[in-house]
Amino acid sequence: MSDKRSGSLDAAKVIRPGSTIGVLGGGQLGRMLALSGRAMGYRFVTLDPTPDAPCGQVADRQITAAYHDVEAARALAEESDVITYEFENVDADVTELLMAESYVPQGSRLLYTTQHRLREKRAIEAAGVKVAPYAEISSASELRDAVIRFGTPCVLKTATGGYDGKGQWVIRSLDEVEEAYETLSRAKTELVLEQFIHFEKELSVIAARSPRGEVKAFPAAENIHVNNILHLSIVPARTSEHIQQEAERLAVQIAESMGVIGLIAVELFLTREGELFVNELAPRPHNSGHYTMEACKTSQFEQHVRAICNLPLGSTELLTPVVMGNVLGQHVEPLLDWIVQPESEQQAGGETAKVHLYGKHEAKHNRKMGHVNVLAASVDEALQWIEASNIWR
Ligand code: AMP
């Protein structure tokens, strides 16, 4: 018997179209997964606390309950032939129940590892891949010593629960040590200090691995963040082919070493010297992979369905240069103004802009509401389109 936790359950088990895929979490990632999987003939049930959630709108059924509601998780297990999730902070009791009562090919170990920055860093290192130098911090005096060792700036992070730059403090001088420690230790989780990487670019690679051991990586994306939120993903990344291939190779190496099933998103820092350090992992579809929807032969969502259902993986070949722009709450109005313009004004050059909206009810500031994939003859042209569109003014 293989180890249930490892996610390498049953290499022979194939989940055929017609079966039901259960998705824990009903946000935009679940929605795009369900849209893709429905096209392939799968049925979907999702669990999310918000009624009429983005995924619930396109799934066959939504169970409306809290993520940690064990009874609701049991109902999800009963209705599903296979279960996946669209976020990594899945409650341990819920994971255990789903593993016992349904089929979770991704396993619990991948979640356990990626829920915690220190465990994640150790797994990346065990795969033979570099991370920024780091130290585990359990007191203000330990933090002071580590800040002296690493030099400033350096970044203090909570081991769990952080996203989009939350749960982080960039320490710029020793005077900030006490306050940074005080503030982040309120999160009641371990802390980790990282050396600051003066990166030239941030890249990401999404790889997929299936129970039959097939592994494929999508082309590396160059990511631009604004206020710690992803703004643009540019593909091909504006760096050498050698670096792109190296980033893709590292993602495959991590997927294989960790025995990943499904998708793994690998975020990396590229330094001026051409060194690559992994920043973090996500065991699910990733915002920086939305470009694949129109720009690759297979989207990240279809690939995830293929991987968890143990179908052969699809080609990850890039069909066209592309820039993905995230539509946040404040960009919805300008996007809607743009979308009603005559086609000749929308696509003046040879670009094609594909709009995706997630069906969220309230367009709050900085909330991810949708994205636009701009397909063009070059990434420069796509970037010019983004500039000229006035959507992100
Ligand atoms: P994270 O939540 O770890 O993805 O960090 C959010 C953002 O903070 C990253 O995308 C980087 O822009 C920046 N950042 C995080 N860690 C570091 C680091 N060690 N060195 C430099 N920048 C960092």
GROMACS .gro file of C-alpha atoms and ligand atoms in nm:
model
  416
    1MET     CA    1   0.000   0.000   0.000
    2SER     CA    2   0.127   0.344  -0.082
    3ASP     CA    3   0.128   0.612   0.187
    4LYS     CA    4  -0.212   0.785   0.179
    5ARG     CA    5  -0.067   1.116   0.295
    6SER     CA    6   0.185   1.142   0.016
    7GLY     CA    7  -0.063   1.199  -0.261
    8SER     CA    8   0.062   0.904  -0.465
    9LEU     CA    9  -0.244   0.702  -0.381
   10ASP     CA   10  -0.339   0.480  -0.667
   11ALA     CA   11  -0.145   0.525  -0.987
   12ALA     CA   12  -0.401   0.320  -1.179
   13LYS     CA   13  -0.713   0.504  -1.062
   14VAL     CA   14  -0.864   0.719  -1.335
   15ILE     CA   15  -1.157   0.950  -1.268
   16ARG     CA   16  -1.360   0.954  -1.588
   17PRO     CA   17  -1.567   1.238  -1.728
   18GLY     CA   18  -1.920   1.211  -1.588
   19SER     CA   19  -1.775   1.180  -1.236
   20THR     CA   20  -1.820   1.453  -0.976
   21ILE     CA   21  -1.530   1.671  -0.865
   22GLY     CA   22  -1.570   1.829  -0.519
   23VAL     CA   23  -1.398   2.162  -0.467
   24LEU     CA   24  -1.327   2.295  -0.120
   25GLY     CA   25  -1.355   2.671  -0.160
   26GLY     CA   26  -1.582   2.852  -0.403
   27GLY     CA   27  -1.373   3.148  -0.518
   28GLN     CA   28  -1.249   3.240  -0.864
   29LEU     CA   29  -0.996   2.956  -0.881
   30GLY     CA   30  -1.272   2.703  -0.817
   31ARG     CA   31  -1.492   2.881  -1.068
   32MET     CA   32  -1.239   2.863  -1.351
   33LEU     CA   33  -1.160   2.503  -1.256
   34ALA     CA   34  -1.529   2.413  -1.279
   35LEU     CA   35  -1.576   2.597  -1.610
   36SER     CA   36  -1.286   2.405  -1.754
   37GLY     CA   37  -1.382   2.070  -1.603
   38ARG     CA   38  -1.746   2.101  -1.710
   39ALA     CA   39  -1.631   2.145  -2.068
   40MET     CA   40  -1.459   1.809  -2.024
   41GLY     CA   41  -1.780   1.647  -1.898
   42TYR     CA   42  -1.722   1.649  -1.522
   43ARG     CA   43  -1.979   1.754  -1.265
   44PHE     CA   44  -1.891   1.988  -0.980
   45VAL     CA   45  -1.995   2.044  -0.621
   46THR     CA   46  -1.831   2.316  -0.413
   47LEU     CA   47  -1.826   2.407  -0.046
   48ASP     CA   48  -1.808   2.775   0.046
   49PRO     CA   49  -1.954   2.991   0.325
   50THR     CA   50  -2.070   3.270   0.091
   51PRO     CA   51  -2.401   3.197  -0.086
   52ASP     CA   52  -2.380   3.222  -0.465
   53ALA     CA   53  -1.999   3.209  -0.453
   54PRO     CA   54  -1.805   3.250  -0.782
   55CYS     CA   55  -1.763   2.871  -0.813
   56GLY     CA   56  -2.114   2.798  -0.685
   57GLN     CA   57  -2.257   3.000  -0.976
   58VAL     CA   58  -2.107   2.759  -1.231
   59ALA     CA   59  -2.102   2.432  -1.034
   60ASP     CA   60  -2.386   2.179  -1.029
   61ARG     CA   61  -2.429   2.249  -0.660
   62GLN     CA   62  -2.291   2.456  -0.376
   63ILE     CA   63  -2.290   2.344  -0.014
   64THR     CA   64  -2.303   2.669   0.181
   65ALA     CA   65  -2.115   2.623   0.507
   66ALA     CA   66  -1.794   2.722   0.686
   67TYR     CA   67  -1.474   2.560   0.555
   68HIS     CA   68  -1.408   2.397   0.892
   69ASP     CA   69  -1.766   2.256   0.919
   70VAL     CA   70  -1.700   1.882   0.943
   71GLU     CA   71  -2.060   1.784   0.865
   72ALA     CA   72  -2.057   1.994   0.549
   73ALA     CA   73  -1.722   1.839   0.453
   74ARG     CA   74  -1.885   1.497   0.501
   75ALA     CA   75  -2.165   1.597   0.262
   76LEU     CA   76  -1.901   1.711   0.009
   77ALA     CA   77  -1.722   1.376   0.046
   78GLU     CA   78  -2.046   1.184  -0.009
   79GLU     CA   79  -2.126   1.365  -0.332
   80SER     CA   80  -1.777   1.363  -0.483
   81ASP     CA   81  -1.577   1.099  -0.667
   82VAL     CA   82  -1.263   1.307  -0.620
   83ILE     CA   83  -1.190   1.610  -0.405
   84THR     CA   84  -0.959   1.906  -0.458
   85TYR     CA   85  -0.922   2.248  -0.298
   86GLU     CA   86  -0.863   2.601  -0.420
   87PHE     CA   87  -0.670   2.730  -0.118
   88GLU     CA   88  -0.405   2.569   0.098
   89ASN     CA   89  -0.524   2.666   0.446
   90VAL     CA   90  -0.757   2.370   0.475
   91ASP     CA   91  -0.839   2.275   0.834
   92ALA     CA   92  -0.653   1.957   0.942
   93ASP     CA   93  -0.971   1.784   1.073
   94VAL     CA   94  -1.149   1.851   0.746
   95THR     CA   95  -0.855   1.717   0.546
   96GLU     CA   96  -0.852   1.401   0.758
   97LEU     CA   97  -1.226   1.348   0.713
   98LEU     CA   98  -1.210   1.401   0.337
   99MET     CA   99  -0.914   1.163   0.309
  100ALA     CA  100  -1.105   0.897   0.504
  101GLU     CA  101  -1.441   0.936   0.331
  102SER     CA  102  -1.354   1.031  -0.025
  103TYR     CA  103  -1.064   1.032  -0.270
  104VAL     CA  104  -0.815   1.320  -0.232
  105PRO     CA  105  -0.535   1.240  -0.475
  106GLN     CA  106  -0.334   1.547  -0.373
  107GLY     CA  107  -0.303   1.397  -0.025
  108SER     CA  108  -0.263   1.580   0.305
  109ARG     CA  109   0.116   1.603   0.313
  110LEU     CA  110   0.129   1.864   0.037
  111LEU     CA  111  -0.115   2.081   0.234
  112TYR     CA  112   0.070   2.024   0.560
  113THR     CA  113   0.395   2.135   0.396
  114THR     CA  114   0.269   2.437   0.206
  115GLN     CA  115   0.058   2.569   0.496
  116HIS     CA  116   0.372   2.656   0.686
  117ARG     CA  117   0.663   2.862   0.554
  118LEU     CA  118   0.930   2.678   0.752
  119ARG     CA  119   0.811   2.332   0.647
  120GLU     CA  120   0.780   2.458   0.292
  121LYS     CA  121   1.135   2.598   0.287
  122ARG     CA  122   1.273   2.270   0.420
  123ALA     CA  123   1.088   2.076   0.148
  124ILE     CA  124   1.224   2.310  -0.122
  125GLU     CA  125   1.577   2.268   0.012
  126ALA     CA  126   1.527   1.889   0.027
  127ALA     CA  127   1.441   1.909  -0.345
  128GLY     CA  128   1.785   2.063  -0.401
  129VAL     CA  129   1.647   2.410  -0.478
  130LYS     CA  130   1.759   2.736  -0.315
  131VAL     CA  131   1.547   2.961  -0.093
  132ALA     CA  132   1.651   3.298   0.054
  133PRO     CA  133   1.862   3.244   0.369
  134TYR     CA  134   1.622   3.227   0.664
  135ALA     CA  135   1.605   3.177   1.038
  136GLU     CA  136   1.332   3.052   1.267
  137ILE     CA  137   1.251   3.321   1.524
  138SER     CA  138   1.100   3.258   1.866
  139SER     CA  139   1.194   3.569   2.064
  140ALA     CA  140   1.276   3.937   2.015
  141SER     CA  141   1.639   3.871   2.110
  142GLU     CA  142   1.666   3.591   1.852
  143LEU     CA  143   1.523   3.832   1.600
  144ARG     CA  144   1.781   4.098   1.691
  145ASP     CA  145   2.067   3.847   1.649
  146ALA     CA  146   1.931   3.728   1.314
  147VAL     CA  147   1.881   4.085   1.185
  148ILE     CA  148   2.244   4.161   1.274
  149ARG     CA  149   2.352   3.843   1.095
  150PHE     CA  150   2.147   3.903   0.776
  151GLY     CA  151   2.182   4.283   0.768
  152THR     CA  152   1.900   4.523   0.678
  153PRO     CA  153   1.664   4.525   0.508
  154CYS     CA  154   1.530   4.181   0.590
  155VAL     CA  155   1.178   4.042   0.602
  156LEU     CA  156   0.999   3.901   0.904
  157LYS     CA  157   0.704   3.677   0.813
  158THR     CA  158   0.448   3.471   0.998
  159ALA     CA  159   0.488   3.101   0.922
  160THR     CA  160   0.117   3.058   0.855
  161GLY     CA  161  -0.177   3.261   0.734
  162GLY     CA  162   0.000   3.535   0.533
  163TYR     CA  163  -0.097   3.626   0.177
  164ASP     CA  164  -0.064   3.922  -0.061
  165GLY     CA  165   0.201   4.071   0.168
  166LYS     CA  166  -0.006   4.038   0.487
  167GLY     CA  167   0.174   3.894   0.790
  168GLN     CA  168   0.502   4.054   0.681
  169TRP     CA  169   0.730   4.327   0.805
  170VAL     CA  170   1.028   4.459   0.614
  171ILE     CA  171   1.279   4.546   0.888
  172ARG     CA  172   1.487   4.842   0.775
  173SER     CA  173   1.679   4.912   1.096
  174LEU     CA  174   1.752   4.748   1.431
  175ASP     CA  175   1.520   5.002   1.594
  176GLU     CA  176   1.221   4.821   1.443
  177VAL     CA  177   1.301   4.482   1.596
  178GLU     CA  178   1.083   4.511   1.908
  179GLU     CA  179   0.780   4.650   1.728
  180ALA     CA  180   0.804   4.404   1.439
  181TYR     CA  181   0.830   4.111   1.679
  182GLU     CA  182   0.547   4.244   1.898
  183THR     CA  183   0.317   4.294   1.600
  184LEU     CA  184   0.375   3.970   1.409
  185SER     CA  185   0.388   3.747   1.717
  186ARG     CA  186   0.025   3.844   1.784
  187ALA     CA  187  -0.061   3.606   1.499
  188LYS     CA  188   0.027   3.318   1.739
  189THR     CA  189   0.230   3.128   1.485
  190GLU     CA  190   0.601   3.072   1.438
  191LEU     CA  191   0.797   3.352   1.276
  192VAL     CA  192   1.063   3.333   1.011
  193LEU     CA  193   1.318   3.598   0.916
  194GLU     CA  194   1.438   3.604   0.557
  195GLN     CA  195   1.732   3.779   0.407
  196PHE     CA  196   1.613   4.046   0.163
  197ILE     CA  197   1.677   3.938  -0.195
  198HIS     CA  198   1.751   4.237  -0.417
  199PHE     CA  199   1.576   4.070  -0.706
  200GLU     CA  200   1.571   4.195  -1.061
  201LYS     CA  201   1.248   4.017  -1.142
  202GLU     CA  202   0.990   3.794  -0.984
  203LEU     CA  203   0.906   3.484  -1.187
  204SER     CA  204   0.666   3.197  -1.135
  205VAL     CA  205   0.626   2.855  -1.289
  206ILE     CA  206   0.328   2.627  -1.258
  207ALA     CA  207   0.394   2.257  -1.292
  208ALA     CA  208   0.153   1.964  -1.288
  209ARG     CA  209   0.213   1.606  -1.186
  210SER     CA  210  -0.028   1.316  -1.216
  211PRO     CA  211  -0.051   0.989  -1.019
  212ARG     CA  212   0.102   0.809  -1.315
  213GLY     CA  213   0.412   1.025  -1.260
  214GLU     CA  214   0.385   1.246  -1.565
  215VAL     CA  215   0.516   1.601  -1.501
  216LYS     CA  216   0.480   1.913  -1.718
  217ALA     CA  217   0.564   2.278  -1.651
  218PHE     CA  218   0.401   2.583  -1.808
  219PRO     CA  219   0.624   2.860  -1.945
  220ALA     CA  220   0.770   3.088  -1.676
  221ALA     CA  221   0.579   3.410  -1.612
  222GLU     CA  222   0.734   3.743  -1.513
  223ASN     CA  223   0.520   3.894  -1.239
  224ILE     CA  224   0.478   4.260  -1.149
  225HIS     CA  225   0.318   4.334  -0.811
  226VAL     CA  226   0.161   4.661  -0.701
  227ASN     CA  227   0.103   4.703  -0.326
  228ASN     CA  228   0.197   4.333  -0.286
  229ILE     CA  229  -0.090   4.225  -0.513
  230LEU     CA  230  -0.018   4.069  -0.851
  231HIS     CA  231  -0.078   4.329  -1.122
  232LEU     CA  232   0.069   4.180  -1.441
  233SER     CA  233   0.202   3.844  -1.558
  234ILE     CA  234   0.417   3.873  -1.869
  235VAL     CA  235   0.487   3.567  -2.085
  236PRO     CA  236   0.742   3.498  -2.222
  237ALA     CA  237   0.925   3.650  -1.923
  238ARG     CA  238   1.166   3.923  -2.034
  239THR     CA  239   1.474   3.725  -1.949
  240SER     CA  240   1.704   3.479  -2.126
  241GLU     CA  241   1.573   3.147  -2.247
  242HIS     CA  242   1.828   2.980  -2.027
  243ILE     CA  243   1.678   3.142  -1.714
  244GLN     CA  244   1.323   3.055  -1.823
  245GLN     CA  245   1.420   2.693  -1.874
  246GLU     CA  246   1.608   2.684  -1.547
  247ALA     CA  247   1.301   2.816  -1.359
  248GLU     CA  248   1.085   2.554  -1.530
  249ARG     CA  249   1.336   2.282  -1.445
  250LEU     CA  250   1.333   2.383  -1.077
  251ALA     CA  251   0.953   2.365  -1.066
  252VAL     CA  252   0.962   2.013  -1.213
  253GLN     CA  253   1.230   1.916  -0.962
  254ILE     CA  254   1.013   2.041  -0.674
  255ALA     CA  255   0.701   1.866  -0.809
  256GLU     CA  256   0.890   1.538  -0.836
  257SER     CA  257   1.072   1.562  -0.506
  258MET     CA  258   0.754   1.649  -0.314
  259GLY     CA  259   0.546   1.386  -0.496
  260VAL     CA  260   0.298   1.655  -0.597
  261ILE     CA  261  -0.034   1.551  -0.751
  262GLY     CA  262  -0.218   1.830  -0.933
  263LEU     CA  263  -0.067   2.175  -0.974
  264ILE     CA  264   0.216   2.335  -0.785
  265ALA     CA  265   0.285   2.706  -0.837
  266VAL     CA  266   0.644   2.805  -0.768
  267GLU     CA  267   0.722   3.173  -0.711
  268LEU     CA  268   1.084   3.272  -0.760
  269PHE     CA  269   1.318   3.569  -0.726
  270LEU     CA  270   1.571   3.624  -1.006
  271THR     CA  271   1.878   3.823  -0.905
  272ARG     CA  272   2.092   4.040  -1.131
  273GLU     CA  273   2.358   3.768  -1.116
  274GLY     CA  274   2.109   3.521  -1.266
  275GLU     CA  275   2.050   3.327  -0.943
  276LEU     CA  276   1.703   3.186  -0.872
  277PHE     CA  277   1.560   3.158  -0.520
  278VAL     CA  278   1.219   3.010  -0.451
  279ASN     CA  279   1.000   3.246  -0.247
  280GLU     CA  280   0.692   3.032  -0.195
  281LEU     CA  281   0.474   2.750  -0.324
  282ALA     CA  282   0.100   2.708  -0.375
  283PRO     CA  283  -0.049   2.360  -0.434
  284ARG     CA  284  -0.332   2.485  -0.659
  285PRO     CA  285  -0.410   2.696  -0.965
  286HIS     CA  286  -0.239   3.031  -0.928
  287ASN     CA  287  -0.319   3.387  -1.030
  288SER     CA  288   0.006   3.404  -1.227
  289GLY     CA  289  -0.116   3.108  -1.437
  290HIS     CA  290  -0.434   3.273  -1.563
  291TYR     CA  291  -0.249   3.367  -1.882
  292THR     CA  292  -0.261   2.998  -1.983
  293MET     CA  293  -0.638   3.021  -2.041
  294GLU     CA  294  -0.600   3.157  -2.393
  295ALA     CA  295  -0.225   3.160  -2.445
  296CYS     CA  296  -0.140   2.791  -2.397
  297LYS     CA  297  -0.265   2.475  -2.563
  298THR     CA  298  -0.391   2.362  -2.222
  299SER     CA  299  -0.500   2.596  -1.941
  300GLN     CA  300  -0.374   2.549  -1.586
  301PHE     CA  301  -0.732   2.462  -1.487
  302GLU     CA  302  -0.772   2.187  -1.746
  303GLN     CA  303  -0.428   2.060  -1.647
  304HIS     CA  304  -0.528   2.041  -1.281
  305VAL     CA  305  -0.841   1.844  -1.370
  306ARG     CA  306  -0.631   1.614  -1.590
  307ALA     CA  307  -0.375   1.563  -1.314
  308ILE     CA  308  -0.615   1.487  -1.027
  309CYS     CA  309  -0.826   1.262  -1.253
  310ASN     CA  310  -0.512   1.085  -1.378
  311LEU     CA  311  -0.574   1.163  -1.745
  312PRO     CA  312  -0.270   1.223  -1.964
  313LEU     CA  313  -0.144   1.580  -1.913
  314GLY     CA  314  -0.205   1.831  -2.191
  315SER     CA  315   0.057   2.022  -2.388
  316THR     CA  316   0.178   2.335  -2.209
  317GLU     CA  317   0.302   2.495  -2.529
  318LEU     CA  318   0.269   2.875  -2.549
  319LEU     CA  319   0.066   2.979  -2.853
  320THR     CA  320   0.121   3.355  -2.836
  321PRO     CA  321   0.291   3.625  -2.628
  322VAL     CA  322   0.051   3.738  -2.356
  323VAL     CA  323   0.016   3.979  -2.067
  324MET     CA  324  -0.238   3.907  -1.794
  325GLY     CA  325  -0.368   4.210  -1.605
  326ASN     CA  326  -0.558   4.165  -1.279
  327VAL     CA  327  -0.886   4.352  -1.249
  328LEU     CA  328  -0.927   4.470  -0.889
  329GLY     CA  329  -1.236   4.638  -0.746
  330GLN     CA  330  -1.115   4.984  -0.852
  331HIS     CA  331  -1.060   4.866  -1.212
  332VAL     CA  332  -1.409   4.731  -1.272
  333GLU     CA  333  -1.571   5.060  -1.376
  334PRO     CA  334  -1.303   5.151  -1.632
  335LEU     CA  335  -1.310   4.792  -1.760
  336LEU     CA  336  -1.687   4.805  -1.806
  337ASP     CA  337  -1.654   5.141  -1.985
  338TRP     CA  338  -1.395   4.985  -2.214
  339ILE     CA  339  -1.594   4.670  -2.282
  340VAL     CA  340  -1.888   4.857  -2.440
  341GLN     CA  341  -1.670   5.049  -2.685
  342PRO     CA  342  -1.687   4.950  -3.052
  343GLU     CA  343  -1.457   4.661  -3.132
  344SER     CA  344  -1.243   4.877  -3.363
  345GLU     CA  345  -1.154   5.101  -3.068
  346GLN     CA  346  -1.098   4.815  -2.828
  347GLN     CA  347  -0.844   4.631  -3.038
  348ALA     CA  348  -0.683   4.904  -3.247
  349GLY     CA  349  -0.365   4.704  -3.318
  350GLY     CA  350  -0.355   4.332  -3.370
  351GLU     CA  351  -0.412   4.264  -3.000
  352THR     CA  352  -0.693   4.055  -2.861
  353ALA     CA  353  -0.804   4.124  -2.504
  354LYS     CA  354  -0.995   3.841  -2.338
  355VAL     CA  355  -1.193   3.947  -2.033
  356HIS     CA  356  -1.269   3.716  -1.742
  357LEU     CA  357  -1.495   3.829  -1.458
  358TYR     CA  358  -1.557   3.620  -1.150
  359GLY     CA  359  -1.918   3.704  -1.065
  360LYS     CA  360  -1.835   3.860  -0.727
  361HIS     CA  361  -2.112   4.077  -0.591
  362GLU     CA  362  -1.915   4.359  -0.435
  363ALA     CA  363  -1.629   4.538  -0.614
  364LYS     CA  364  -1.425   4.629  -0.307
  365HIS     CA  365  -1.095   4.816  -0.342
  366ASN     CA  366  -0.808   4.572  -0.412
  367ARG     CA  367  -1.044   4.273  -0.432
  368LYS     CA  368  -0.967   4.044  -0.725
  369MET     CA  369  -1.274   4.074  -0.949
  370GLY     CA  370  -1.141   3.941  -1.279
  371HIS     CA  371  -0.851   3.955  -1.521
  372VAL     CA  372  -0.775   4.039  -1.882
  373ASN     CA  373  -0.547   3.830  -2.101
  374VAL     CA  374  -0.397   4.047  -2.373
  375LEU     CA  375  -0.272   3.837  -2.665
  376ALA     CA  376  -0.038   4.019  -2.904
  377ALA     CA  377   0.249   3.974  -3.145
  378SER     CA  378   0.492   4.064  -2.864
  379VAL     CA  379   0.475   4.130  -2.491
  380ASP     CA  380   0.577   4.492  -2.560
  381GLU     CA  381   0.267   4.539  -2.774
  382ALA     CA  382   0.051   4.378  -2.508
  383LEU     CA  383   0.202   4.609  -2.246
  384GLN     CA  384   0.134   4.911  -2.466
  385TRP     CA  385  -0.226   4.796  -2.498
  386ILE     CA  386  -0.254   4.774  -2.117
  387GLU     CA  387  -0.114   5.127  -2.090
  388ALA     CA  388  -0.344   5.269  -2.358
  389SER     CA  389  -0.660   5.095  -2.235
  390ASN     CA  390  -0.690   5.324  -1.931
  391ILE     CA  391  -0.830   5.036  -1.728
  392TRP     CA  392  -0.541   5.048  -1.480
  393ARG     CA  393  -0.501   5.427  -1.473
  394AMP     P1  394   0.521   3.659  -0.010
  394AMP     O1  395   0.398   3.678   0.073
  394AMP     O2  396   0.626   3.576   0.058
  394AMP     O3  397   0.491   3.614  -0.149
  394AMP     O4  398   0.585   3.805  -0.028
  394AMP     C1  399   0.516   3.909  -0.091
  394AMP     C2  400   0.612   3.998  -0.167
  394AMP     O5  401   0.707   4.059  -0.077
  394AMP     C3  402   0.697   3.923  -0.269
  394AMP     O6  403   0.628   3.907  -0.390
  394AMP     C4  404   0.818   4.014  -0.280
  394AMP     O7  405   0.791   4.122  -0.367
  394AMP     C5  406   0.836   4.066  -0.139
  394AMP     N1  407   0.929   3.979  -0.063
  394AMP     C6  408   0.894   3.874   0.013
  394AMP     N2  409   1.003   3.813   0.065
  394AMP     C7  410   1.110   3.880   0.019
  394AMP     C8  411   1.252   3.866   0.036
  394AMP     N3  412   1.306   3.771   0.114
  394AMP     N4  413   1.332   3.954  -0.030
  394AMP     C9  414   1.280   4.051  -0.106
  394AMP     N5  415   1.148   4.072  -0.126
  394AMP    C10  416   1.063   3.987  -0.064
   0.00000   0.00000   0.00000
